[in-house]
Short mmCIF file of C-alpha atoms in Angstrom, two decimals:
data_model
loop_
_atom_site.label_atom_id
_atom_site.label_comp_id
_atom_site.label_asym_id
_atom_site.label_seq_id
_atom_site.Cartn_x
_atom_site.Cartn_y
_atom_site.Cartn_z
CA UNK A 6 79.94 155.84 67.95
CA UNK A 7 80.74 153.61 64.96
CA UNK A 8 78.66 153.40 61.80
CA UNK A 9 75.20 151.82 62.06
CA UNK A 10 74.82 148.09 61.53
CA UNK A 11 72.55 147.67 58.53
CA UNK A 12 70.23 144.67 58.26
CA UNK A 13 68.50 143.07 55.33
CA UNK A 14 65.58 140.95 56.54
CA UNK A 15 64.32 138.15 54.29
CA UNK A 16 61.02 136.73 55.46
CA UNK A 17 58.31 138.87 57.05
CA UNK A 18 56.22 136.30 58.83
CA UNK A 19 55.67 136.24 62.56
CA UNK A 20 59.36 136.35 63.47
CA UNK A 21 60.38 138.87 60.82
CA UNK A 22 57.67 141.27 61.94
CA UNK A 23 58.81 140.73 65.52
CA UNK A 24 62.35 141.76 64.57
CA UNK A 25 61.02 144.94 62.92
CA UNK A 26 59.03 145.79 66.04
CA UNK A 27 61.98 145.24 68.41
CA UNK A 28 64.31 147.42 66.33
CA UNK A 29 61.73 150.21 66.23
CA UNK A 30 60.68 150.07 69.87
CA UNK A 31 64.09 149.40 71.41
CA UNK A 32 66.37 151.53 69.20
CA UNK A 33 67.90 153.50 72.07
CA UNK A 34 68.44 150.42 74.23
CA UNK A 35 70.08 148.49 71.38
CA UNK A 36 72.38 151.41 70.65
CA UNK A 37 73.37 151.78 74.31
CA UNK A 38 74.12 148.08 74.68
CA UNK A 39 76.04 147.58 71.44
CA UNK A 40 77.71 150.96 70.91
CA UNK A 41 76.12 151.52 67.49
CA UNK A 42 72.75 152.01 65.90
CA UNK A 43 71.02 148.99 64.39
CA UNK A 44 68.86 149.70 61.37
CA UNK A 45 66.91 147.78 58.75
CA UNK A 46 67.69 149.05 55.27
CA UNK A 47 65.91 146.51 53.06
CA UNK A 48 63.44 143.64 53.30
CA UNK A 49 62.16 140.79 51.17
CA UNK A 50 59.08 138.56 51.25
CA UNK A 51 56.74 136.79 48.85
CA UNK A 52 53.95 139.38 48.89
CA UNK A 53 54.81 143.08 48.94
CA UNK A 54 51.16 144.10 49.38
CA UNK A 55 50.25 141.98 52.39
CA UNK A 56 49.21 143.86 55.51
CA UNK A 57 51.60 142.72 58.25
CA UNK A 58 50.56 145.22 60.90
CA UNK A 59 53.76 147.26 60.61
CA UNK A 60 54.72 150.06 58.25
CA UNK A 61 57.51 148.88 55.95
CA UNK A 62 57.51 151.87 53.59
CA UNK A 63 60.83 153.21 54.89
CA UNK A 64 62.71 150.08 53.78
CA UNK A 65 63.85 149.17 50.30
CA UNK A 66 61.95 146.17 48.92
CA UNK A 67 63.53 143.26 47.09
CA UNK A 68 61.32 140.54 45.61
CA UNK A 69 64.37 138.27 45.32
CA UNK A 70 66.09 137.38 48.63
CA UNK A 71 69.35 136.68 46.77
CA UNK A 72 69.33 140.26 45.51
CA UNK A 73 68.69 141.44 49.06
CA UNK A 74 71.65 139.40 50.29
CA UNK A 75 73.96 141.11 47.79
CA UNK A 76 72.94 144.74 48.45
CA UNK A 77 75.75 147.14 49.26
CA UNK A 78 73.71 148.75 52.06
CA UNK A 79 73.31 145.46 53.97
CA UNK A 80 75.93 144.35 56.51
CA UNK A 81 74.01 141.44 58.05
CA UNK A 82 71.59 139.21 56.16
CA UNK A 83 68.76 138.03 58.43
CA UNK A 84 67.24 134.85 56.96
CA UNK A 85 63.76 134.11 58.33
CA UNK A 86 62.20 132.35 55.33
CA UNK A 87 62.79 128.74 56.35
CA UNK A 88 63.24 125.70 54.15
CA UNK A 89 66.10 123.24 53.83
CA UNK A 90 67.04 124.29 50.31
CA UNK A 91 65.80 126.76 47.73
CA UNK A 92 65.75 130.52 48.33
CA UNK A 93 66.89 130.33 51.96
CA UNK A 94 70.06 128.38 51.17
CA UNK A 95 70.76 130.28 47.93
CA UNK A 96 70.43 133.66 49.65
CA UNK A 97 72.53 132.58 52.64
CA UNK A 98 75.35 131.46 50.36
CA UNK A 99 75.05 134.67 48.34
CA UNK A 100 75.29 136.76 51.50
CA UNK A 101 78.43 134.98 52.67
CA UNK A 102 80.02 135.30 49.24
CA UNK A 103 79.20 139.03 49.26
CA UNK A 104 80.98 139.49 52.59
CA UNK A 105 77.93 139.62 54.84
CA UNK A 106 77.38 137.96 58.19
CA UNK A 107 74.21 135.86 58.50
CA UNK A 108 71.66 135.51 61.28
CA UNK A 109 69.10 132.75 60.73
CA UNK A 110 66.32 130.87 62.49
CA UNK A 111 66.48 128.03 59.97
CA UNK A 112 67.10 124.78 61.86
CA UNK A 113 66.36 122.54 58.87
CA UNK A 114 68.97 124.24 56.68
CA UNK A 115 71.61 124.06 59.40
CA UNK A 116 70.85 120.45 60.33
CA UNK A 117 71.26 119.33 56.72
CA UNK A 118 73.76 121.83 55.25
CA UNK A 119 75.33 123.27 58.38
CA UNK A 120 78.78 121.77 57.85
CA UNK A 121 79.15 123.10 54.31
CA UNK A 122 77.78 126.51 55.28
CA UNK A 123 80.10 126.71 58.29
CA UNK A 124 83.13 125.88 56.17
CA UNK A 125 82.10 128.48 53.61
CA UNK A 126 81.54 131.18 56.22
CA UNK A 127 84.80 130.55 58.03
CA UNK A 128 86.83 130.48 54.78
CA UNK A 129 85.39 133.91 53.98
CA UNK A 130 85.89 135.31 57.47
CA UNK A 131 82.15 135.60 58.04
CA UNK A 132 79.86 134.47 60.87
CA UNK A 133 76.61 132.52 60.91
CA UNK A 134 74.55 132.98 64.07
CA UNK A 135 71.41 130.93 64.78
CA UNK A 136 70.22 131.22 68.37
CA UNK A 137 66.63 131.42 67.13
CA UNK A 138 66.91 128.06 65.37
CA UNK A 139 66.70 126.06 68.62
CA UNK A 140 64.21 126.47 71.48
CA UNK A 141 62.90 129.92 70.60
CA UNK A 142 63.78 132.46 73.26
CA UNK A 143 66.00 130.13 75.32
CA UNK A 144 69.69 131.10 74.89
CA UNK A 145 70.89 127.50 74.61
CA UNK A 146 73.34 128.07 71.72
CA UNK A 147 75.07 130.87 73.61
CA UNK A 148 75.13 128.72 76.75
CA UNK A 149 76.90 125.87 74.97
CA UNK A 150 79.32 127.95 72.90
CA UNK A 151 80.19 130.52 75.55
CA UNK A 152 79.04 129.98 79.12
CA UNK A 153 79.80 126.23 79.14
CA UNK A 154 82.82 126.31 76.80
CA UNK A 155 85.10 124.94 79.53
CA UNK A 156 82.95 121.85 80.06
CA UNK A 157 83.13 118.45 78.47
CA UNK A 158 79.44 117.95 77.74
CA UNK A 159 78.23 114.50 78.67
CA UNK A 160 74.55 114.70 77.76
CA UNK A 161 72.07 117.12 76.19
CA UNK A 162 68.38 116.40 76.36
CA UNK A 163 65.12 118.22 76.34
CA UNK A 164 61.68 119.01 75.04
CA UNK A 165 62.30 120.95 71.84
CA UNK A 166 58.91 121.08 70.12
CA UNK A 167 56.23 123.09 71.86
CA UNK A 168 53.43 121.77 69.66
CA UNK A 169 54.08 118.17 70.70
CA UNK A 170 54.32 119.17 74.34
CA UNK A 171 51.03 121.06 73.99
CA UNK A 172 49.33 118.01 72.46
CA UNK A 173 50.59 115.59 75.14
CA UNK A 174 49.79 117.84 78.10
CA UNK A 175 46.41 118.79 76.64
CA UNK A 176 45.54 115.11 76.20
CA UNK A 177 46.40 114.49 79.83
CA UNK A 178 44.74 117.55 81.35
CA UNK A 179 41.54 117.36 79.28
CA UNK A 180 41.31 113.58 78.96
CA UNK A 181 41.07 113.88 75.19
CA UNK A 182 42.31 111.39 72.56
CA UNK A 183 45.22 112.22 70.28
CA UNK A 184 43.11 112.84 67.16
CA UNK A 185 40.91 115.41 68.94
CA UNK A 186 43.87 117.38 70.30
CA UNK A 187 45.72 117.17 66.98
CA UNK A 188 42.73 118.80 65.29
CA UNK A 189 42.53 121.40 68.04
CA UNK A 190 46.22 122.26 67.57
CA UNK A 191 45.66 122.52 63.82
CA UNK A 192 42.67 124.84 64.28
CA UNK A 193 44.75 127.06 66.58
CA UNK A 194 47.52 127.32 63.97
CA UNK A 195 50.10 125.52 66.11
CA UNK A 196 51.07 122.94 63.47
CA UNK A 197 53.48 123.37 60.58
CA UNK A 198 52.05 123.31 57.04
CA UNK A 199 53.30 119.72 56.99
CA UNK A 200 52.13 118.49 60.44
CA UNK A 201 54.55 115.56 60.34
CA UNK A 202 57.40 118.02 60.86
CA UNK A 203 55.97 118.55 64.34
CA UNK A 204 54.25 115.32 65.42
CA UNK A 205 56.74 113.11 63.56
CA UNK A 206 59.66 114.56 65.52
CA UNK A 207 61.43 116.00 62.45
CA UNK A 208 61.42 119.64 63.58
CA UNK A 209 62.77 118.68 66.99
CA UNK A 210 65.27 116.32 65.35
CA UNK A 211 66.73 119.21 63.36
CA UNK A 212 67.26 121.08 66.62
CA UNK A 213 68.87 118.07 68.28
CA UNK A 214 71.32 117.68 65.38
CA UNK A 215 72.47 121.28 65.90
CA UNK A 216 72.84 120.91 69.67
CA UNK A 217 74.75 117.63 69.27
CA UNK A 218 77.23 119.23 66.91
CA UNK A 219 78.00 122.04 69.33
CA UNK A 220 78.01 119.85 72.44
CA UNK A 221 80.26 117.09 71.10
CA UNK A 222 82.33 118.79 68.39
CA UNK A 223 80.86 116.67 65.61
CA UNK A 224 79.52 117.42 62.16
CA UNK A 225 75.74 117.89 62.16
CA UNK A 226 74.22 114.49 61.46
CA UNK A 227 70.45 114.62 61.16
CA UNK A 228 70.39 111.26 59.37
CA UNK A 229 72.01 109.65 62.44
CA UNK A 230 69.08 110.52 64.72
CA UNK A 231 66.59 107.83 65.72
CA UNK A 232 63.26 109.51 65.02
CA UNK A 233 59.89 108.50 66.40
CA UNK A 234 56.89 110.79 66.66
CA UNK A 235 53.96 110.94 69.05
CA UNK A 236 51.26 109.61 66.71
CA UNK A 237 50.99 106.24 68.48
CA UNK A 238 50.58 107.71 71.98
CA UNK A 239 47.09 107.09 73.33
CA UNK A 240 45.19 108.64 76.21
CA UNK A 241 45.50 105.26 77.93
CA UNK A 242 49.31 105.47 77.70
CA UNK A 243 49.20 108.89 79.30
CA UNK A 244 46.88 107.76 82.10
CA UNK A 245 48.84 104.60 82.79
CA UNK A 246 52.12 106.52 82.87
CA UNK A 247 50.57 108.95 85.35
CA UNK A 248 49.44 106.04 87.55
CA UNK A 249 53.11 105.00 87.82
CA UNK A 250 54.37 108.53 88.53
CA UNK A 251 55.52 109.39 84.99
CA UNK A 252 54.59 111.74 82.17
CA UNK A 253 55.17 111.18 78.47
CA UNK A 254 57.28 113.72 76.58
CA UNK A 255 58.74 113.88 73.09
CA UNK A 256 62.31 113.89 74.35
CA UNK A 257 65.52 114.55 72.47
CA UNK A 258 68.66 112.97 73.91
CA UNK A 259 72.25 113.16 72.66
CA UNK A 260 75.21 111.55 74.41
CA UNK A 261 78.51 109.92 73.59
CA UNK A 262 78.83 106.20 74.20
CA UNK A 263 81.62 103.70 73.68
CA UNK A 264 80.07 102.84 70.32
CA UNK A 265 79.59 106.36 68.99
CA UNK A 266 77.19 109.29 69.23
CA UNK A 267 73.70 108.36 70.38
CA UNK A 268 71.04 110.75 69.14
CA UNK A 269 67.34 110.03 69.51
CA UNK A 270 64.13 111.98 69.37
CA UNK A 271 61.29 109.84 70.66
CA UNK A 272 58.46 109.72 73.18
CA UNK A 273 59.80 108.76 76.60
CA UNK A 274 58.50 108.47 80.12
CA UNK A 275 60.09 110.89 82.60
CA UNK A 276 59.41 111.20 86.35
CA UNK A 277 56.41 113.48 86.89
CA UNK A 278 58.30 115.26 89.67
CA UNK A 279 61.30 116.13 87.46
CA UNK A 280 61.68 119.52 85.74
CA UNK A 281 60.92 117.87 82.39
CA UNK A 282 57.93 116.08 83.87
CA UNK A 283 56.47 119.34 85.14
CA UNK A 284 56.73 121.09 81.77
CA UNK A 285 53.34 122.24 80.48
CA UNK A 286 51.91 123.51 77.21
CA UNK A 287 54.13 124.91 74.48
CA UNK A 288 57.12 125.58 76.73
CA UNK A 289 60.54 124.16 75.84
CA UNK A 290 63.22 122.88 78.21
CA UNK A 291 66.84 121.95 77.59
CA UNK A 292 68.92 120.03 80.14
CA UNK A 293 72.70 120.17 79.71
CA UNK A 294 75.12 118.04 81.71
CA UNK A 295 78.84 118.83 81.84
CA UNK A 296 81.79 117.47 83.76
CA UNK A 297 82.37 120.73 85.64
CA UNK A 298 78.95 122.37 85.83
CA UNK A 299 77.11 119.06 86.41
CA UNK A 300 73.51 119.80 85.34
CA UNK A 301 71.76 122.99 84.28
CA UNK A 302 68.17 123.41 83.16
CA UNK A 303 67.05 126.07 80.68
CA UNK A 304 63.31 126.68 80.35
CA UNK A 305 61.29 129.13 78.30
CA UNK A 306 59.00 129.78 75.35
CA UNK A 307 60.06 127.72 72.35
CA UNK A 308 58.33 129.74 69.64
CA UNK A 309 56.29 132.85 68.97
CA UNK A 310 56.93 136.34 67.67
CA UNK A 311 58.53 137.88 70.74
CA UNK A 312 60.70 135.00 72.01
CA UNK A 313 62.09 134.03 68.60
CA UNK A 314 62.66 137.63 67.51
CA UNK A 315 64.44 138.17 70.83
CA UNK A 316 66.84 135.35 69.96
CA UNK A 317 67.44 136.80 66.49
CA UNK A 318 68.24 140.19 67.96
CA UNK A 319 70.60 138.67 70.53
CA UNK A 320 72.69 137.42 67.62
CA UNK A 321 72.44 140.76 65.83
CA UNK A 322 73.65 142.54 68.97
CA UNK A 323 76.67 140.25 69.24
CA UNK A 324 77.61 141.04 65.65
CA UNK A 325 77.14 144.75 66.34
CA UNK A 326 79.64 144.39 69.21
CA UNK A 327 82.10 142.64 66.89
CA UNK A 328 81.75 139.21 68.53
CA UNK A 329 82.43 136.44 66.03
CA UNK A 330 82.64 132.75 66.88
CA UNK A 331 82.99 129.64 64.72
CA UNK A 332 79.55 128.49 63.61
CA UNK A 333 79.34 125.38 65.80
CA UNK A 334 81.57 126.64 68.61
CA UNK A 335 84.88 125.47 67.13
CA UNK A 336 86.39 125.68 63.63
CA UNK A 337 84.37 123.67 61.14
CA UNK A 338 87.49 121.84 59.96
CA UNK A 339 87.97 120.39 63.45
CA UNK A 340 84.48 118.89 63.69
CA UNK A 341 84.63 115.11 63.53
CA UNK A 342 82.42 112.43 62.06
CA UNK A 343 81.03 110.42 64.96
CA UNK A 344 79.64 106.98 64.19
CA UNK A 345 75.93 106.78 64.93
CA UNK A 346 75.02 104.53 67.82
CA UNK A 347 71.58 103.24 68.69
CA UNK A 348 70.55 103.50 72.31
CA UNK A 349 72.91 101.04 73.97
CA UNK A 350 72.78 102.14 77.59
CA UNK A 351 70.30 99.94 79.51
CA UNK A 352 67.06 101.54 80.67
CA UNK A 353 63.67 100.40 81.87
CA UNK A 354 60.90 100.36 79.27
CA UNK A 355 57.15 100.76 79.27
CA UNK A 356 55.37 98.23 77.05
CA UNK A 357 51.74 98.37 76.01
CA UNK A 358 50.16 95.56 74.06
CA UNK A 359 46.75 94.09 73.33
CA UNK A 360 46.66 90.31 73.79
CA UNK A 361 44.06 88.12 72.21
CA UNK A 362 41.82 86.55 74.81
CA UNK A 363 43.41 83.11 74.67
CA UNK A 364 44.54 80.78 77.47
CA UNK A 365 48.26 81.15 78.18
CA UNK A 366 48.67 84.36 76.15
CA UNK A 367 50.25 86.32 78.99
CA UNK A 368 52.50 83.42 79.95
CA UNK A 369 53.74 83.20 76.38
CA UNK A 370 54.66 86.91 76.38
CA UNK A 371 56.44 86.59 79.73
CA UNK A 372 58.41 83.59 78.45
CA UNK A 373 59.53 85.47 75.34
CA UNK A 374 60.73 88.40 77.46
CA UNK A 375 62.58 86.04 79.78
CA UNK A 376 64.27 84.25 76.89
CA UNK A 377 65.55 87.64 75.68
CA UNK A 378 66.90 88.40 79.20
CA UNK A 379 64.29 91.12 79.70
CA UNK A 380 62.95 90.92 83.24
CA UNK A 381 59.57 92.29 84.30
CA UNK A 382 59.38 94.88 87.07
CA UNK A 383 55.63 95.52 87.03
CA UNK A 384 52.72 94.21 85.03
CA UNK A 385 49.05 95.16 84.88
CA UNK A 386 46.19 93.64 82.93
CA UNK A 387 43.13 95.73 82.24
CA UNK A 388 39.54 94.90 81.43
CA UNK A 389 38.76 92.87 78.32
CA UNK A 390 37.22 94.48 75.25
CA UNK A 391 36.49 93.11 71.78
CA UNK A 392 38.15 89.79 72.58
CA UNK A 393 41.43 91.48 73.55
CA UNK A 394 43.06 92.15 76.89
CA UNK A 395 45.16 95.34 77.26
CA UNK A 396 48.40 94.58 79.12
CA UNK A 397 50.94 97.02 80.53
CA UNK A 398 54.48 95.90 81.40
CA UNK A 399 57.35 97.88 82.90
CA UNK A 400 60.69 96.16 82.54
CA UNK A 401 63.81 96.36 84.60
CA UNK A 402 66.79 97.96 82.85
CA UNK A 403 67.49 96.32 79.53
CA UNK A 404 69.02 97.19 76.19
CA UNK A 405 66.87 98.24 73.28
CA UNK A 406 68.44 95.47 71.19
CA UNK A 407 67.26 92.79 73.64
CA UNK A 408 63.82 94.35 73.81
CA UNK A 409 63.55 94.54 70.01
CA UNK A 410 64.42 90.85 69.78
CA UNK A 411 61.63 90.06 72.23
CA UNK A 412 59.11 92.26 70.42
CA UNK A 413 59.95 90.62 67.11
CA UNK A 414 59.37 87.19 68.61
CA UNK A 415 56.05 88.29 70.14
CA UNK A 416 54.73 89.32 66.75
CA UNK A 417 55.42 85.84 65.40
CA UNK A 418 52.97 84.39 67.90
CA UNK A 419 49.21 84.08 67.66
CA UNK A 420 48.50 86.05 70.85
CA UNK A 421 49.32 89.65 69.88
CA UNK A 422 46.40 91.65 68.49
CA UNK A 423 48.46 94.65 67.33
CA UNK A 424 52.13 95.72 67.34
CA UNK A 425 53.26 96.56 70.91
CA UNK A 426 54.21 100.11 71.87
CA UNK A 427 57.58 100.42 73.65
CA UNK A 428 58.64 103.67 75.36
CA UNK A 429 61.95 104.20 77.12
CA UNK A 430 61.83 105.43 80.73
CA UNK A 431 64.50 108.11 80.84
CA UNK A 432 66.51 109.01 83.92
CA UNK A 433 66.51 112.76 84.48
#
């Protein structure tokens, strides 16, 4: 048996503690499956005295993660601190420069700095592995880089933030408004310290940028993603979608078009009978479509100690076996810049608006849609309240550009009480 693989773990939160527990409880299994022992030699975190529920006394302690990354008794630097810049990025770069491989769960760092880090790692003959950065315990990175390597990927989409999926399904199942479920999620500790990372779609957008890069051979481009969160979704939207056979999900979609790479993270309606439509609670789901494999669906827990630590250890095991791949599935120098494209493929849309209770208001809206070549498939008007009339419209397939033109014209009129909500109805 070869020499042990020695880990330095920076960050001892939920995931870091999970990694410690797996290595301790599964030592024999890991050794049998990789051909060498896997050991933690040193750790780093903000507070050395915090009780984390595991005994860390057998590991060397470094208060500075950069110092940990440079230690001679560390072969693989495991970065579980998080953060786009600062200590996480500094320590990752220090580890690569010191000849270490890196395993990370840091989607924000990779979405923003992934190209530069990949180039640095590959120039130094090192590897960066990051299965835990996307969709928790679901092995989607390995699926794209290995199992589906022979496919030309045509579309990647999915539910990539369990907190948002929890909020939307809880609103539906309990009949509660957004604000009440948001507070409930906060009280349960489901939200990030900055809740907008979750409900604003930013966390999921980071994950989509990583998947897009691997799927389409492009440089990670978080800034090219159309981002829209779930804050404007109401319980009425959820009920009305259900009446039409749909459910609302914060859906990430990436696909190549004739105009460039389309990347969007936004609330969409999906058929309630589809795999995505049936997804409940904090579970994640990734759908991958390729020219040879057609469509596969990956479903599983998107966060939590066990699932995310499992993904970290999958990467560690690959490094223990000597498996090294380019960071984003192909050499960083071959990744291309793809022009960003807004959603250009036609799709039906769900529109919700509140019209002022004036004669001819609905006719005026219908005329504006018609003038923009947006045809109406279905329309419902609900009971009046406070001098407004809630109206729901489902369009036939149209482009977002045509719809935006119509929405802009509507807001110039004197019949719209508040800005309309427009949600794409996604084919799955």
